[in-house]
């Protein structure tokens, strides 16, 4: 199985716990997360546009994100912190390790600035728990 993630979706996936833009989006994302949890050695290809997470998202308008500009800003900041570029391929295990090492809490607050889900605190909590396992 092959997965494609745009850069900010690595951290989103760490925190994903069944909330999202629509039931179809949540269903698709649940499958993605379960597959990666079941086999952390699956390869994830880094891409700069719609990816494996975007299936069923109401913002996915015929293969183009209707909030692309805002999302690209998130991608740029996450790319810098996690040292990711389109064309990179890494396992979920390696991605989790990269998040542990690079995504400090202050980096998270900067990288995720402007995301509508941030204020829920779910991602911050998941990141804190993940980094405590260092
Ligand atoms: S705050 Fe937004 S961009 Fe950041 S990890 Fe959570 S859902 Fe993803």
PDB file of C-alpha atoms and ligand atoms in Angstrom:
ATOM      1  CA  UNK A   1       0.000   0.000   0.000  1.00  0.00           C
ATOM      2  CA  UNK A   2       1.321   3.423  -0.936  1.00  0.00           C
ATOM      3  CA  UNK A   3       0.566   6.629   0.920  1.00  0.00           C
ATOM      4  CA  UNK A   4       1.057  10.220  -0.180  1.00  0.00           C
ATOM      5  CA  UNK A   5       1.213  13.054   2.358  1.00  0.00           C
ATOM      6  CA  UNK A   6       1.633  16.749   1.917  1.00  0.00           C
ATOM      7  CA  UNK A   7       4.032  17.937   4.640  1.00  0.00           C
ATOM      8  CA  UNK A   8       1.626  19.180   7.309  1.00  0.00           C
ATOM      9  CA  UNK A   9      -0.316  15.916   7.288  1.00  0.00           C
ATOM     10  CA  UNK A  10       2.406  14.037   9.157  1.00  0.00           C
ATOM     11  CA  UNK A  11       1.637  15.922  12.354  1.00  0.00           C
ATOM     12  CA  UNK A  12      -2.108  15.957  11.642  1.00  0.00           C
ATOM     13  CA  UNK A  13      -1.987  12.168  11.423  1.00  0.00           C
ATOM     14  CA  UNK A  14      -0.257  11.878  14.772  1.00  0.00           C
ATOM     15  CA  UNK A  15      -3.148  13.792  16.368  1.00  0.00           C
ATOM     16  CA  UNK A  16      -6.052  12.488  14.297  1.00  0.00           C
ATOM     17  CA  UNK A  17      -8.682  10.916  16.499  1.00  0.00           C
ATOM     18  CA  UNK A  18     -11.812  10.801  14.376  1.00  0.00           C
ATOM     19  CA  UNK A  19     -12.670  14.464  13.943  1.00  0.00           C
ATOM     20  CA  UNK A  20     -12.696  16.176  10.565  1.00  0.00           C
ATOM     21  CA  UNK A  21     -14.403  18.057   7.802  1.00  0.00           C
ATOM     22  CA  UNK A  22     -17.108  15.492   6.946  1.00  0.00           C
ATOM     23  CA  UNK A  23     -18.100  11.848   7.631  1.00  0.00           C
ATOM     24  CA  UNK A  24     -16.447  10.747   4.350  1.00  0.00           C
ATOM     25  CA  UNK A  25     -13.255  12.572   5.256  1.00  0.00           C
ATOM     26  CA  UNK A  26     -13.193  10.962   8.710  1.00  0.00           C
ATOM     27  CA  UNK A  27     -13.852   7.513   7.249  1.00  0.00           C
ATOM     28  CA  UNK A  28     -11.001   7.823   4.767  1.00  0.00           C
ATOM     29  CA  UNK A  29      -8.603   9.296   7.330  1.00  0.00           C
ATOM     30  CA  UNK A  30      -9.451   6.557   9.828  1.00  0.00           C
ATOM     31  CA  UNK A  31      -8.429   3.961   7.234  1.00  0.00           C
ATOM     32  CA  UNK A  32      -5.165   5.795   6.543  1.00  0.00           C
ATOM     33  CA  UNK A  33      -4.273   6.086  10.219  1.00  0.00           C
ATOM     34  CA  UNK A  34      -5.189   2.489  11.000  1.00  0.00           C
ATOM     35  CA  UNK A  35      -3.096   1.201   8.084  1.00  0.00           C
ATOM     36  CA  UNK A  36      -0.060   3.166   9.273  1.00  0.00           C
ATOM     37  CA  UNK A  37      -0.531   2.127  12.890  1.00  0.00           C
ATOM     38  CA  UNK A  38      -0.805  -1.494  11.809  1.00  0.00           C
ATOM     39  CA  UNK A  39       2.382  -1.297   9.771  1.00  0.00           C
ATOM     40  CA  UNK A  40       4.683   1.582  10.681  1.00  0.00           C
ATOM     41  CA  UNK A  41       7.120   0.536   7.944  1.00  0.00           C
ATOM     42  CA  UNK A  42       4.742   1.472   5.115  1.00  0.00           C
ATOM     43  CA  UNK A  43       6.319   4.122   2.879  1.00  0.00           C
ATOM     44  CA  UNK A  44       4.839   7.608   2.729  1.00  0.00           C
ATOM     45  CA  UNK A  45       5.657   9.747  -0.299  1.00  0.00           C
ATOM     46  CA  UNK A  46       5.878  13.487   0.315  1.00  0.00           C
ATOM     47  CA  UNK A  47       3.951  15.498  -2.271  1.00  0.00           C
ATOM     48  CA  UNK A  48       3.034  19.186  -2.535  1.00  0.00           C
ATOM     49  CA  UNK A  49      -0.694  18.867  -3.280  1.00  0.00           C
ATOM     50  CA  UNK A  50      -3.804  16.784  -2.492  1.00  0.00           C
ATOM     51  CA  UNK A  51      -2.898  13.486  -0.898  1.00  0.00           C
ATOM     52  CA  UNK A  52      -4.140  10.288   0.754  1.00  0.00           C
ATOM     53  CA  UNK A  53      -5.738  12.297   3.573  1.00  0.00           C
ATOM     54  CA  UNK A  54      -7.770  14.551   1.276  1.00  0.00           C
ATOM     55  CA  UNK A  55     -10.222  11.865   0.096  1.00  0.00           C
ATOM     56  CA  UNK A  56     -13.762  12.798   1.062  1.00  0.00           C
ATOM     57  CA  UNK A  57     -12.802  16.315   2.123  1.00  0.00           C
ATOM     58  CA  UNK A  58     -15.387  18.915   1.106  1.00  0.00           C
ATOM     59  CA  UNK A  59     -12.510  21.297   0.289  1.00  0.00           C
ATOM     60  CA  UNK A  60     -11.295  18.815  -2.342  1.00  0.00           C
ATOM     61  CA  UNK A  61     -12.867  20.339  -5.423  1.00  0.00           C
ATOM     62  CA  UNK A  62     -12.124  18.016  -8.299  1.00  0.00           C
ATOM     63  CA  UNK A  63      -8.579  17.339  -7.166  1.00  0.00           C
ATOM     64  CA  UNK A  64      -7.785  20.906  -6.102  1.00  0.00           C
ATOM     65  CA  UNK A  65      -7.976  22.230  -2.529  1.00  0.00           C
ATOM     66  CA  UNK A  66     -10.219  25.280  -2.348  1.00  0.00           C
ATOM     67  CA  UNK A  67      -8.117  26.619   0.543  1.00  0.00           C
ATOM     68  CA  UNK A  68      -4.817  25.796  -1.146  1.00  0.00           C
ATOM     69  CA  UNK A  69      -3.121  29.103  -0.320  1.00  0.00           C
ATOM     70  CA  UNK A  70      -3.671  28.731   3.424  1.00  0.00           C
ATOM     71  CA  UNK A  71      -2.757  25.042   3.321  1.00  0.00           C
ATOM     72  CA  UNK A  72       0.428  25.717   1.384  1.00  0.00           C
ATOM     73  CA  UNK A  73       1.562  28.092   4.134  1.00  0.00           C
ATOM     74  CA  UNK A  74       1.081  25.279   6.663  1.00  0.00           C
ATOM     75  CA  UNK A  75       3.007  22.914   4.388  1.00  0.00           C
ATOM     76  CA  UNK A  76       5.907  25.345   4.042  1.00  0.00           C
ATOM     77  CA  UNK A  77       6.298  25.755   7.788  1.00  0.00           C
ATOM     78  CA  UNK A  78       5.927  22.026   8.508  1.00  0.00           C
ATOM     79  CA  UNK A  79       8.436  21.224   5.731  1.00  0.00           C
ATOM     80  CA  UNK A  80      11.015  23.431   7.393  1.00  0.00           C
ATOM     81  CA  UNK A  81      10.544  21.968  10.856  1.00  0.00           C
ATOM     82  CA  UNK A  82      10.394  18.352   9.723  1.00  0.00           C
ATOM     83  CA  UNK A  83      12.998  18.748   6.972  1.00  0.00           C
ATOM     84  CA  UNK A  84      10.683  17.388   4.304  1.00  0.00           C
ATOM     85  CA  UNK A  85      10.571  18.053   0.581  1.00  0.00           C
ATOM     86  CA  UNK A  86       8.438  16.712  -2.264  1.00  0.00           C
ATOM     87  CA  UNK A  87       9.933  13.467  -3.501  1.00  0.00           C
ATOM     88  CA  UNK A  88      11.056  12.319  -0.050  1.00  0.00           C
ATOM     89  CA  UNK A  89       9.870   8.896   1.028  1.00  0.00           C
ATOM     90  CA  UNK A  90       9.798   7.879   4.683  1.00  0.00           C
ATOM     91  CA  UNK A  91       8.066   5.309   6.821  1.00  0.00           C
ATOM     92  CA  UNK A  92       5.532   6.279   9.447  1.00  0.00           C
ATOM     93  CA  UNK A  93       8.010   5.094  12.071  1.00  0.00           C
ATOM     94  CA  UNK A  94      10.663   7.460  10.675  1.00  0.00           C
ATOM     95  CA  UNK A  95       8.159  10.291  10.448  1.00  0.00           C
ATOM     96  CA  UNK A  96       7.160   9.820  14.076  1.00  0.00           C
ATOM     97  CA  UNK A  97      10.798   9.899  15.096  1.00  0.00           C
ATOM     98  CA  UNK A  98      11.326  13.104  13.054  1.00  0.00           C
ATOM     99  CA  UNK A  99       8.338  14.686  14.800  1.00  0.00           C
ATOM    100  CA  UNK A 100       9.742  13.693  18.185  1.00  0.00           C
ATOM    101  CA  UNK A 101      13.118  15.194  17.450  1.00  0.00           C
ATOM    102  CA  UNK A 102      12.141  18.321  15.533  1.00  0.00           C
ATOM    103  CA  UNK A 103       8.652  19.425  16.473  1.00  0.00           C
ATOM    104  CA  UNK A 104       9.042  21.251  19.765  1.00  0.00           C
ATOM    105  CA  UNK A 105       5.957  22.827  21.281  1.00  0.00           C
ATOM    106  CA  UNK A 106       7.040  26.276  20.165  1.00  0.00           C
ATOM    107  CA  UNK A 107       7.684  24.968  16.632  1.00  0.00           C
ATOM    108  CA  UNK A 108       4.186  23.453  16.679  1.00  0.00           C
ATOM    109  CA  UNK A 109       2.551  26.745  17.660  1.00  0.00           C
ATOM    110  CA  UNK A 110       4.334  28.509  14.822  1.00  0.00           C
ATOM    111  CA  UNK A 111       3.930  25.767  12.187  1.00  0.00           C
ATOM    112  CA  UNK A 112       0.206  25.222  12.824  1.00  0.00           C
ATOM    113  CA  UNK A 113      -0.679  28.921  13.036  1.00  0.00           C
ATOM    114  CA  UNK A 114      -3.999  29.573  11.297  1.00  0.00           C
ATOM    115  CA  UNK A 115      -5.268  25.986  11.304  1.00  0.00           C
ATOM    116  CA  UNK A 116      -8.923  25.815  12.292  1.00  0.00           C
ATOM    117  CA  UNK A 117      -8.379  22.647  14.332  1.00  0.00           C
ATOM    118  CA  UNK A 118      -5.543  23.964  16.489  1.00  0.00           C
ATOM    119  CA  UNK A 119      -7.691  25.551  19.185  1.00  0.00           C
ATOM    120  CA  UNK A 120      -9.289  22.181  20.006  1.00  0.00           C
ATOM    121  CA  UNK A 121      -5.995  21.243  21.656  1.00  0.00           C
ATOM    122  CA  UNK A 122      -6.059  17.671  20.314  1.00  0.00           C
ATOM    123  CA  UNK A 123      -2.896  18.003  18.225  1.00  0.00           C
ATOM    124  CA  UNK A 124      -1.000  19.788  20.974  1.00  0.00           C
ATOM    125  CA  UNK A 125      -1.940  17.064  23.461  1.00  0.00           C
ATOM    126  CA  UNK A 126      -0.921  14.292  21.033  1.00  0.00           C
ATOM    127  CA  UNK A 127       2.391  15.996  20.364  1.00  0.00           C
ATOM    128  CA  UNK A 128       3.118  16.460  24.083  1.00  0.00           C
ATOM    129  CA  UNK A 129       2.345  12.799  24.784  1.00  0.00           C
ATOM    130  CA  UNK A 130       4.457  11.689  21.823  1.00  0.00           C
ATOM    131  CA  UNK A 131       7.451  13.779  22.877  1.00  0.00           C
ATOM    132  CA  UNK A 132       7.222  12.576  26.476  1.00  0.00           C
ATOM    133  CA  UNK A 133       7.957   9.110  25.098  1.00  0.00           C
ATOM    134  CA  UNK A 134      11.408  10.300  24.002  1.00  0.00           C
TER     135      UNK A 134
HETATM  136  S1  LIG B   1      -3.213  22.090  14.347  1.00  0.00           S
HETATM  137 FE1  LIG B   1      -4.012  21.719  12.250  1.00  0.00          FE
HETATM  138  S2  LIG B   1      -2.208  21.609  10.898  1.00  0.00           S
HETATM  139 FE2  LIG B   1      -1.498  21.399  13.020  1.00  0.00          FE
HETATM  140  S3  LIG B   1      -1.428  19.190  13.363  1.00  0.00           S
HETATM  141 FE3  LIG B   1      -3.424  19.878  14.057  1.00  0.00          FE
HETATM  142  S4  LIG B   1      -4.834  19.616  12.338  1.00  0.00           S
HETATM  143 FE4  LIG B   1      -2.718  19.507  11.524  1.00  0.00          FE
END
